[in-house]
């Protein structure tokens, strides 16, 4: 096969479109690139062109997705975002201590209003062993 594939978007079900828009925009600072409550669509385009798309197609189904990984540009950004989100978002797991000196996803996992989990991380060792 000669086709070249890339992951362009993921489409997630929601029955909380306004709350989902507010969470991603106001809590994470990710501005919607498309929002139409009448049609039931929210789209958020990330820096690499990947789109998180939410549709009001029924209740969320987060149990089928372990997490959505969103890599940040620096370890400092991970720490800064963690501090910003404490008390504003449900932090499910803090992975930072585990990956301070070993290679891995230095970051943390939060939950959005639909129950979808987002791993916010920077890959690699935070400090050299």
PDB file of C-alpha atoms in Angstrom, residues 45-122:
ATOM      1  CA  UNK A  45      -7.195  22.066  16.827  1.00  0.00           C
ATOM      2  CA  UNK A  46      -3.869  21.446  18.545  1.00  0.00           C
ATOM      3  CA  UNK A  47      -0.526  22.931  17.490  1.00  0.00           C
ATOM      4  CA  UNK A  48       0.352  19.932  15.291  1.00  0.00           C
ATOM      5  CA  UNK A  49      -3.002  20.057  13.455  1.00  0.00           C
ATOM      6  CA  UNK A  50      -4.598  17.180  15.365  1.00  0.00           C
ATOM      7  CA  UNK A  51      -8.246  17.861  16.204  1.00  0.00           C
ATOM      8  CA  UNK A  52     -10.152  16.910  19.331  1.00  0.00           C
ATOM      9  CA  UNK A  53     -13.749  16.760  18.092  1.00  0.00           C
ATOM     10  CA  UNK A  54     -16.736  16.372  20.391  1.00  0.00           C
ATOM     11  CA  UNK A  55     -20.219  15.610  19.089  1.00  0.00           C
ATOM     12  CA  UNK A  56     -23.523  15.464  20.928  1.00  0.00           C
ATOM     13  CA  UNK A  57     -24.115  11.911  19.745  1.00  0.00           C
ATOM     14  CA  UNK A  58     -25.146  10.585  23.144  1.00  0.00           C
ATOM     15  CA  UNK A  59     -23.536  10.147  26.524  1.00  0.00           C
ATOM     16  CA  UNK A  60     -19.743  10.014  26.752  1.00  0.00           C
ATOM     17  CA  UNK A  61     -18.042   6.632  26.562  1.00  0.00           C
ATOM     18  CA  UNK A  62     -14.745   7.212  28.388  1.00  0.00           C
ATOM     19  CA  UNK A  63     -14.311   3.580  29.442  1.00  0.00           C
ATOM     20  CA  UNK A  64     -13.122   2.646  25.951  1.00  0.00           C
ATOM     21  CA  UNK A  65     -10.259   5.167  26.036  1.00  0.00           C
ATOM     22  CA  UNK A  66      -7.479   4.827  28.594  1.00  0.00           C
ATOM     23  CA  UNK A  67      -6.341   8.448  28.060  1.00  0.00           C
ATOM     24  CA  UNK A  68      -5.630  11.066  25.430  1.00  0.00           C
ATOM     25  CA  UNK A  69      -1.958  12.055  25.538  1.00  0.00           C
ATOM     26  CA  UNK A  70      -1.178  15.746  25.061  1.00  0.00           C
ATOM     27  CA  UNK A  71       2.566  16.457  25.056  1.00  0.00           C
ATOM     28  CA  UNK A  72       3.689  19.877  26.249  1.00  0.00           C
ATOM     29  CA  UNK A  73       6.766  21.719  24.988  1.00  0.00           C
ATOM     30  CA  UNK A  74       8.793  21.663  28.229  1.00  0.00           C
ATOM     31  CA  UNK A  75       9.064  20.174  31.699  1.00  0.00           C
ATOM     32  CA  UNK A  76       8.570  23.654  33.151  1.00  0.00           C
ATOM     33  CA  UNK A  77       5.281  23.913  31.241  1.00  0.00           C
ATOM     34  CA  UNK A  78       4.159  20.627  32.818  1.00  0.00           C
ATOM     35  CA  UNK A  79       4.918  21.897  36.329  1.00  0.00           C
ATOM     36  CA  UNK A  80       3.339  25.277  35.658  1.00  0.00           C
ATOM     37  CA  UNK A  81       0.165  23.749  34.233  1.00  0.00           C
ATOM     38  CA  UNK A  82      -0.071  21.338  37.165  1.00  0.00           C
ATOM     39  CA  UNK A  83       0.018  24.267  39.600  1.00  0.00           C
ATOM     40  CA  UNK A  84      -2.620  26.130  37.551  1.00  0.00           C
ATOM     41  CA  UNK A  85      -4.958  23.137  37.498  1.00  0.00           C
ATOM     42  CA  UNK A  86      -4.818  22.189  41.186  1.00  0.00           C
ATOM     43  CA  UNK A  87      -8.307  22.878  42.496  1.00  0.00           C
ATOM     44  CA  UNK A  88      -9.666  23.646  39.011  1.00  0.00           C
ATOM     45  CA  UNK A  89      -9.584  20.179  37.445  1.00  0.00           C
ATOM     46  CA  UNK A  90      -9.762  16.640  38.798  1.00  0.00           C
ATOM     47  CA  UNK A  91      -6.184  15.363  38.895  1.00  0.00           C
ATOM     48  CA  UNK A  92      -6.388  11.573  38.595  1.00  0.00           C
ATOM     49  CA  UNK A  93      -2.689  10.728  38.836  1.00  0.00           C
ATOM     50  CA  UNK A  94       0.547  12.675  39.240  1.00  0.00           C
ATOM     51  CA  UNK A  95       3.331  10.895  37.307  1.00  0.00           C
ATOM     52  CA  UNK A  96       5.996  13.545  37.843  1.00  0.00           C
ATOM     53  CA  UNK A  97       7.862  12.008  40.797  1.00  0.00           C
ATOM     54  CA  UNK A  98       8.072   8.626  39.034  1.00  0.00           C
ATOM     55  CA  UNK A  99       9.677  10.107  35.895  1.00  0.00           C
ATOM     56  CA  UNK A 100      11.943  12.754  37.407  1.00  0.00           C
ATOM     57  CA  UNK A 101      15.170  10.824  36.739  1.00  0.00           C
ATOM     58  CA  UNK A 102      14.093   8.122  34.292  1.00  0.00           C
ATOM     59  CA  UNK A 103      12.864   8.418  30.727  1.00  0.00           C
ATOM     60  CA  UNK A 104       9.102   8.435  30.483  1.00  0.00           C
ATOM     61  CA  UNK A 105       5.979  10.609  30.536  1.00  0.00           C
ATOM     62  CA  UNK A 106       6.825  13.306  33.095  1.00  0.00           C
ATOM     63  CA  UNK A 107       3.397  14.750  33.742  1.00  0.00           C
ATOM     64  CA  UNK A 108      -0.025  14.044  35.171  1.00  0.00           C
ATOM     65  CA  UNK A 109      -3.476  12.809  34.239  1.00  0.00           C
ATOM     66  CA  UNK A 110      -6.659  14.854  34.608  1.00  0.00           C
ATOM     67  CA  UNK A 111     -10.304  14.175  33.800  1.00  0.00           C
ATOM     68  CA  UNK A 112     -12.555  16.366  31.644  1.00  0.00           C
ATOM     69  CA  UNK A 113     -16.290  16.928  32.330  1.00  0.00           C
ATOM     70  CA  UNK A 114     -17.165  13.842  30.249  1.00  0.00           C
ATOM     71  CA  UNK A 115     -14.877  11.513  32.191  1.00  0.00           C
ATOM     72  CA  UNK A 116     -12.257  11.364  29.417  1.00  0.00           C
ATOM     73  CA  UNK A 117      -8.740  11.298  30.843  1.00  0.00           C
ATOM     74  CA  UNK A 118      -6.012  13.560  29.478  1.00  0.00           C
ATOM     75  CA  UNK A 119      -2.349  12.807  30.089  1.00  0.00           C
ATOM     76  CA  UNK A 120      -0.496  16.141  30.021  1.00  0.00           C
ATOM     77  CA  UNK A 121       3.216  15.385  29.805  1.00  0.00           C
ATOM     78  CA  UNK A 122       6.691  15.946  28.395  1.00  0.00           C
TER      79      UNK A 122
END
